[in-house]
Amino acid sequence: MSFELTDEQALTREAVRQFADTAVAPLAAEIDRDHRAPLENLPAMAELGLFGMIVPEDLGGSGAGSLSYIIAVEELARRCATHAVIVEAHSSLCCWPILTYGSPQQRQAYLPDLAAGAKIGAFALTEPAAGTDAASLTTSAKREGDQWVLNGQKVFITNGGFADVFVVLARTDPEAPSAKGISAFIVEGQSAGLTVGDPERKLGIRGSSTTPLIFSDLRLPSDALLGQEGQGFGIAMSTLDGGRTGIAAQALGIAQGAYEAAVAYAQERVQFGKPIARLQAIQWMIADMATDLEAGRLLCYQAADREERGLDFAVQASMAKLFCAQMAVRVASTAIQVLGGIGYTESYPVERAYRDAKITEIYEGTNEVQRLVIAKSQLR
Ligand SMILES: Cc1cc2nc3c(=O)[nH]c(=O)nc-3n(C[C@H](O)[C@H](O)[C@H](O)COP(=O)(O)OP(=O)(O)OC[C@H]3O[C@@H](n4cnc5c(N)ncnc54)[C@H](O)[C@@H]3O)c2cc1C
């Protein structure tokens, strides 16, 4: 890997890899099979500091920086994509907007608990009729005296089943042009008027709790507004810019895990009197996978590094997400090919990697959306 890591970043990789190997890997197949969240691992993840990596030290986090955080997500995903997305949605989609747009009071009220993993965060933008076209969302927040009253429905909310804090996007001005009338709110998980629906049964990341949320006259204090009234769409879009690097890292980790399983198998499996790794056909697959991983890692780390250094990184994040998502599907598919028939069964983690990889092409902006962002930057 030609991207130079600092000692701290290298230590983060080592610590999270060890945790993933010992505590995450043994649970990964079971939570996938049972479609259940790995709640028993959350305290240990909190202990390791995984929920506070992008939160500064004065707010209870470690302030480890974007690249260390990305490495942690990658290492979790190498063993289990579900564990990775729990941390990613919590950090990139909930901690980040509160840190960036929250008032000093909001930051103090939420970030220390979120950073400690005492509370888990989530982000609620998507609705049944507003996916890619997020600006058409219809969940409403109406001002009544000094309160906001929330009504509407969200779908596909990661961490929905157990989150304590939601960043929710709602329409506050029905008269304003679509994106302009949207505001962001901080909603607590136990609020009266919030119903969390049943988790979706999914192709992959089956342990990740993906739920609908229904708001029925949910009353919020005026200070639940995050940022300025009407700023919500911008908050959501900038949140997703950072999130995309996180999903690129998830895809990278899924691909890395599948690749390692394929290399190990190729060295053990004997056909025609020798390990299949000695067949040029298999070597070419390994070469392609290794090259894909290197390219994806460079793109992903570059986006995170730019973010950490305060440079524009939105286009690089879209490129990283687009490339890594497609690369993860490709690498996981090739890994199954290397294993042959046994790769198609649950005996090895490569079939799970293949199923898990697919979501990275869809959430936090589909491949098509990433291409729109990239093309726009090129055609300016
Ligand atoms: C497991 C899972 C977890 C998720 N977690 C969250 C979460 O935590 N919070 C949250 O708010 N949302 C979440 N989502 C929602 C996710 O971000 C959306 O599913 C995604 O943005 C796509 O929206 P959609 O499903 O409505 O598809 P649609 O927008 O209906 O798109 C359907 C197809 O049309 C294409 N398309 C749409 N518009 C265009 C266009 N202008 N140009 C080219 N192609 C286009 C899309 O690329 C796609 O191929 C999650 C979804 C899943 C499945």
XYZ file of C-alpha atoms and ligand atoms in Angstrom:
433
model
C 0.000 0.000 0.000
C 1.721 3.148 -1.176
C -0.320 5.634 0.882
C 1.879 6.542 3.855
C 0.037 6.196 7.155
C 1.064 7.965 10.335
C 1.974 5.849 13.360
C -1.418 6.684 14.870
C -3.297 5.582 11.765
C -1.279 2.357 11.603
C -2.044 1.692 15.285
C -5.747 2.278 14.648
C -5.644 -0.332 11.895
C -3.903 -2.814 14.158
C -6.310 -2.303 17.082
C -9.494 -2.465 14.997
C -8.200 -5.435 12.996
C -7.538 -7.337 16.181
C -11.000 -6.520 17.512
C -12.604 -7.466 14.190
C -10.732 -10.771 14.062
C -11.568 -11.755 17.632
C -14.994 -10.239 18.374
C -16.631 -9.401 15.050
C -15.688 -12.338 12.810
C -17.174 -15.002 15.130
C -20.575 -13.250 15.045
C -20.716 -12.250 11.380
C -22.278 -15.375 9.849
C -24.770 -15.785 12.685
C -26.189 -12.242 12.568
C -26.421 -12.548 8.783
C -28.302 -15.835 9.014
C -30.640 -14.584 11.760
C -31.121 -11.042 10.367
C -30.320 -9.631 13.799
C -28.270 -6.670 14.997
C -25.022 -7.494 16.871
C -26.120 -5.532 19.951
C -23.896 -7.594 22.252
C -20.830 -6.121 20.519
C -21.804 -2.465 20.930
C -20.310 -2.042 24.451
C -16.946 -3.422 23.312
C -17.045 -1.223 20.213
C -17.738 1.744 22.471
C -14.875 0.730 24.753
C -12.534 0.679 21.765
C -13.617 4.223 20.939
C -15.227 3.340 17.608
C -18.207 5.637 18.135
C -16.217 8.783 18.875
C -13.485 8.816 16.258
C -14.645 11.954 14.446
C -15.711 13.770 17.607
C -13.077 16.118 19.099
C -11.561 15.342 22.486
C -13.245 18.293 24.225
C -16.601 16.732 23.326
C -15.675 13.272 24.538
C -14.321 11.732 21.342
C -10.789 10.905 20.276
C -10.554 13.384 17.386
C -8.710 10.670 15.522
C -9.408 12.290 12.153
C -11.097 11.226 8.928
C -8.443 8.826 7.712
C -8.163 6.891 10.978
C -11.949 6.675 11.039
C -12.033 5.406 7.441
C -9.431 2.778 8.292
C -11.554 1.631 11.242
C -14.659 1.274 9.027
C -12.591 -0.640 6.455
C -11.211 -3.018 9.088
C -14.660 -3.734 10.540
C -16.072 -4.373 7.041
C -13.201 -6.751 6.265
C -14.878 -9.090 8.753
C -18.482 -7.876 8.801
C -20.142 -5.153 6.729
C -22.958 -4.833 9.269
C -20.633 -3.790 12.108
C -19.026 -1.284 9.729
C -22.272 0.416 8.735
C -23.444 0.719 12.347
C -20.334 2.825 13.059
C -20.528 4.645 9.721
C -24.161 5.763 9.988
C -23.664 6.737 13.640
C -20.502 8.748 12.929
C -20.803 10.212 9.436
C -24.555 10.691 9.361
C -25.400 11.670 12.943
C -22.304 12.854 14.854
C -20.944 14.831 11.907
C -23.972 17.070 11.221
C -24.426 17.737 14.951
C -20.733 18.613 15.264
C -20.778 20.800 12.162
C -24.146 22.535 12.395
C -25.133 22.122 16.052
C -25.233 24.996 18.533
C -22.759 24.754 21.449
C -25.688 23.541 23.595
C -26.681 20.841 21.087
C -23.093 19.642 20.786
C -22.772 19.408 24.554
C -26.148 17.728 24.920
C -25.549 14.979 22.373
C -21.948 14.480 21.299
C -20.342 13.231 24.537
C -22.938 10.447 24.825
C -22.725 9.642 21.114
C -18.924 9.599 21.189
C -18.950 7.267 24.190
C -21.389 4.928 22.453
C -23.825 5.483 25.339
C -26.189 6.649 22.609
C -26.321 5.453 19.005
C -27.105 7.802 16.142
C -28.983 7.584 12.841
C -29.960 9.808 9.925
C -33.437 9.987 8.411
C -33.753 11.532 4.966
C -35.322 8.923 2.650
C -39.098 8.596 2.330
C -41.296 6.181 0.370
C -41.676 8.718 -2.484
C -38.419 10.644 -1.996
C -35.221 8.633 -2.526
C -32.682 10.034 -4.967
C -35.002 13.015 -5.347
C -34.598 13.819 -1.653
C -35.680 17.430 -2.119
C -39.233 16.201 -2.778
C -39.609 14.904 0.788
C -42.976 15.536 2.430
C -42.423 14.868 6.150
C -43.596 18.132 7.676
C -42.488 20.126 10.703
C -44.972 22.830 11.609
C -44.327 25.540 14.146
C -46.897 25.598 16.977
C -46.032 28.149 19.641
C -42.498 27.356 20.739
C -42.650 23.790 19.451
C -42.293 21.971 16.142
C -44.843 19.285 15.280
C -43.515 16.503 13.065
C -45.687 14.309 10.809
C -44.700 11.905 8.075
C -42.788 8.758 7.300
C -39.163 7.801 6.635
C -37.942 4.494 5.219
C -34.727 2.449 5.187
C -33.197 4.095 8.254
C -29.923 2.420 9.268
C -29.649 1.783 13.053
C -33.399 2.601 13.186
C -34.282 -0.243 15.546
C -31.948 0.828 18.351
C -30.865 4.430 17.695
C -31.254 6.969 20.495
C -30.656 10.097 18.394
C -31.926 10.766 14.871
C -31.025 13.636 12.564
C -34.310 14.063 10.670
C -35.011 16.138 7.567
C -38.468 17.681 7.303
C -40.261 20.338 5.318
C -40.793 23.516 7.346
C -41.923 25.774 4.501
C -44.343 24.161 2.041
C -44.385 27.384 -0.021
C -40.616 27.528 -0.626
C -39.093 25.839 -3.723
C -38.464 22.169 -2.872
C -34.916 22.119 -1.429
C -35.248 25.550 0.213
C -38.165 24.637 2.482
C -36.367 21.798 4.278
C -34.877 21.942 7.790
C -32.948 19.483 9.942
C -33.945 18.409 13.459
C -32.497 16.342 16.266
C -35.102 13.809 17.390
C -34.651 11.555 20.417
C -35.434 7.883 20.027
C -37.862 7.726 22.922
C -40.002 10.671 21.761
C -43.783 10.303 22.024
C -45.174 10.251 18.495
C -42.263 8.256 17.037
C -43.011 4.716 15.906
C -40.164 2.555 14.652
C -41.412 -0.068 12.174
C -40.181 -3.621 11.662
C -36.673 -4.037 10.226
C -36.440 -4.871 6.509
C -35.300 -8.375 5.533
C -32.493 -7.758 3.107
C -30.121 -9.338 0.556
C -27.067 -8.310 2.573
C -25.919 -6.359 5.649
C -28.669 -8.388 7.270
C -27.601 -7.580 10.818
C -27.980 -3.864 10.139
C -31.310 -2.624 11.471
C -33.024 -0.893 8.529
C -36.414 0.400 9.599
C -39.191 2.795 8.705
C -39.926 5.661 11.101
C -43.414 7.120 11.503
C -43.890 10.561 13.036
C -47.412 11.252 14.338
C -47.737 14.691 15.906
C -44.268 14.292 17.385
C -43.612 17.465 19.387
C -40.123 18.914 19.444
C -38.823 21.871 21.438
C -37.752 24.856 19.329
C -34.100 24.094 20.106
C -34.370 20.732 18.285
C -33.802 22.634 15.031
C -30.294 21.812 13.727
C -28.680 24.742 11.906
C -30.909 27.421 10.433
C -34.484 27.024 9.274
C -34.398 26.211 5.538
C -30.776 24.981 5.687
C -31.735 21.301 5.965
C -31.144 20.211 2.400
C -27.633 21.674 2.412
C -26.979 19.952 5.757
C -28.165 16.635 4.303
C -26.061 16.938 1.152
C -22.869 17.932 2.973
C -23.455 15.109 5.460
C -23.659 12.646 2.577
C -20.387 13.955 1.087
C -18.521 12.674 4.148
C -20.726 9.601 4.342
C -19.657 8.588 0.856
C -16.052 8.169 1.956
C -17.382 6.001 4.778
C -19.310 3.772 2.368
C -16.276 3.604 0.061
C -14.325 2.317 3.085
C -17.043 -0.205 3.843
C -16.871 -1.457 0.241
C -13.080 -1.574 0.423
C -13.174 -3.681 3.587
C -15.738 -6.099 2.125
C -13.513 -6.540 -0.947
C -10.366 -6.985 1.156
C -11.982 -9.736 3.233
C -13.195 -11.576 0.136
C -9.795 -11.231 -1.540
C -7.927 -12.660 1.455
C -10.290 -15.635 1.612
C -9.719 -16.281 -2.103
C -5.909 -16.087 -1.840
C -5.844 -18.446 1.153
C -8.135 -20.933 -0.561
C -6.173 -20.840 -3.829
C -3.022 -21.855 -1.954
C -4.724 -24.803 -0.261
C -7.036 -26.201 -2.904
C -5.339 -28.872 -4.977
C -6.519 -29.800 -8.483
C -4.491 -31.603 -11.134
C -1.916 -32.383 -8.464
C -1.042 -28.810 -7.453
C -2.580 -25.839 -5.608
C -4.894 -23.905 -7.944
C -2.807 -20.773 -7.084
C -0.229 -22.227 -9.477
C -2.709 -22.027 -12.361
C -2.263 -18.878 -14.401
C -6.050 -18.421 -14.703
C -6.287 -18.099 -10.906
C -3.172 -15.902 -10.718
C -4.751 -13.454 -13.145
C -7.862 -13.224 -10.994
C -5.671 -12.562 -7.948
C -3.697 -9.919 -9.851
C -6.896 -8.150 -10.952
C -8.338 -8.228 -7.436
C -5.109 -6.890 -5.889
C -4.954 -4.076 -8.438
C -8.610 -3.185 -7.873
C -8.022 -3.035 -4.122
C -4.968 -0.832 -4.453
C -6.793 1.615 -6.725
C -9.857 1.706 -4.454
C -7.765 2.222 -1.341
C -5.870 5.128 -2.896
C -9.095 6.845 -3.963
C -10.746 6.271 -0.606
C -7.783 7.404 1.492
C -7.232 10.401 -0.763
C -10.818 11.594 -0.160
C -10.471 11.084 3.616
C -7.069 12.771 3.684
C -8.428 15.786 1.789
C -11.322 16.037 4.226
C -8.916 15.871 7.161
C -6.786 18.641 5.670
C -9.838 20.871 5.117
C -9.661 20.664 1.297
C -12.616 20.161 -1.050
C -13.268 16.453 -1.169
C -16.849 15.980 -2.418
C -15.879 14.916 -5.945
C -13.082 12.673 -4.662
C -15.578 11.107 -2.226
C -18.008 10.411 -5.086
C -15.212 8.897 -7.175
C -14.082 6.783 -4.227
C -17.605 5.571 -3.522
C -18.417 4.814 -7.159
C -15.159 2.969 -7.746
C -15.036 1.088 -4.441
C -18.692 0.002 -4.632
C -18.313 -1.437 -8.123
C -14.928 -2.848 -7.207
C -16.360 -4.616 -4.137
C -19.068 -6.318 -6.200
C -16.445 -7.295 -8.791
C -13.892 -8.573 -6.270
C -16.468 -10.508 -4.232
C -17.767 -12.132 -7.425
C -14.221 -13.055 -8.505
C -13.492 -14.411 -5.025
C -16.454 -16.777 -5.380
C -15.069 -17.814 -8.771
C -11.705 -18.666 -7.215
C -13.410 -20.877 -4.638
C -15.602 -22.574 -7.236
C -18.677 -24.432 -5.932
C -17.821 -24.125 -2.239
C -17.625 -20.343 -2.702
C -21.303 -20.313 -3.543
C -22.182 -21.907 -0.194
C -22.219 -20.520 3.329
C -19.077 -22.517 4.183
C -16.924 -19.490 3.299
C -17.588 -15.768 3.829
C -17.291 -14.845 0.139
C -20.974 -15.378 -0.694
C -21.889 -13.023 2.165
C -19.337 -10.503 0.898
C -20.995 -10.638 -2.533
C -24.436 -9.971 -1.029
C -23.108 -7.284 1.330
C -21.203 -5.504 -1.430
C -24.303 -4.741 -3.467
C -25.747 -2.201 -1.035
C -22.678 0.007 -1.379
C -23.812 0.717 -4.960
C -27.146 1.994 -3.649
C -27.119 3.810 -0.321
C -25.792 7.316 0.396
C -26.272 8.017 -3.330
C -26.525 5.338 -6.012
C -23.777 4.783 -8.589
C -25.823 6.919 -10.959
C -25.880 9.812 -8.478
C -22.101 9.589 -8.005
C -21.688 9.803 -11.775
C -23.908 12.893 -11.837
C -21.721 14.563 -9.201
C -18.494 13.598 -10.989
C -19.735 14.597 -14.462
C -20.955 17.966 -13.152
C -17.475 18.669 -11.760
C -15.880 17.796 -15.104
C -18.255 19.820 -17.274
C -18.261 23.023 -15.247
C -30.077 -1.025 3.496
C -30.379 0.423 3.287
C -29.990 1.353 4.235
C -30.297 2.710 4.047
N -29.985 3.623 5.052
C -30.476 4.885 4.956
C -30.365 5.785 6.059
O -29.773 5.482 7.093
N -30.948 7.011 5.953
C -31.603 7.406 4.829
O -32.109 8.515 4.798
N -31.715 6.578 3.758
C -31.183 5.324 3.799
N -31.310 4.468 2.747
C -31.953 4.930 1.524
C -30.996 5.016 0.344
O -30.108 6.097 0.521
C -31.849 5.101 -0.935
O -32.419 3.812 -1.129
C -31.053 5.542 -2.135
O -30.639 6.881 -2.001
C -31.847 5.414 -3.443
O -33.139 5.900 -3.320
P -34.374 4.963 -3.754
O -34.197 3.639 -3.119
O -35.635 5.679 -3.484
O -34.203 4.754 -5.314
P -34.753 5.725 -6.467
O -34.399 7.122 -6.174
O -36.174 5.384 -6.712
O -33.865 5.235 -7.693
C -34.190 4.075 -8.474
C -33.186 4.012 -9.621
O -33.287 5.210 -10.425
C -32.012 5.838 -10.498
N -32.165 7.281 -10.535
C -32.979 8.050 -9.765
N -32.828 9.345 -10.060
C -31.879 9.430 -11.022
C -31.275 10.478 -11.742
N -31.611 11.773 -11.541
N -30.360 10.174 -12.691
C -29.990 8.867 -12.914
N -30.539 7.828 -12.258
C -31.448 8.101 -11.321
C -31.267 5.385 -9.249
O -29.861 5.513 -9.403
C -31.744 3.949 -9.143
O -30.993 3.139 -10.009
C -30.969 3.124 2.875
C -31.336 2.168 1.907
C -31.060 0.840 2.106
C -31.505 -0.156 1.073
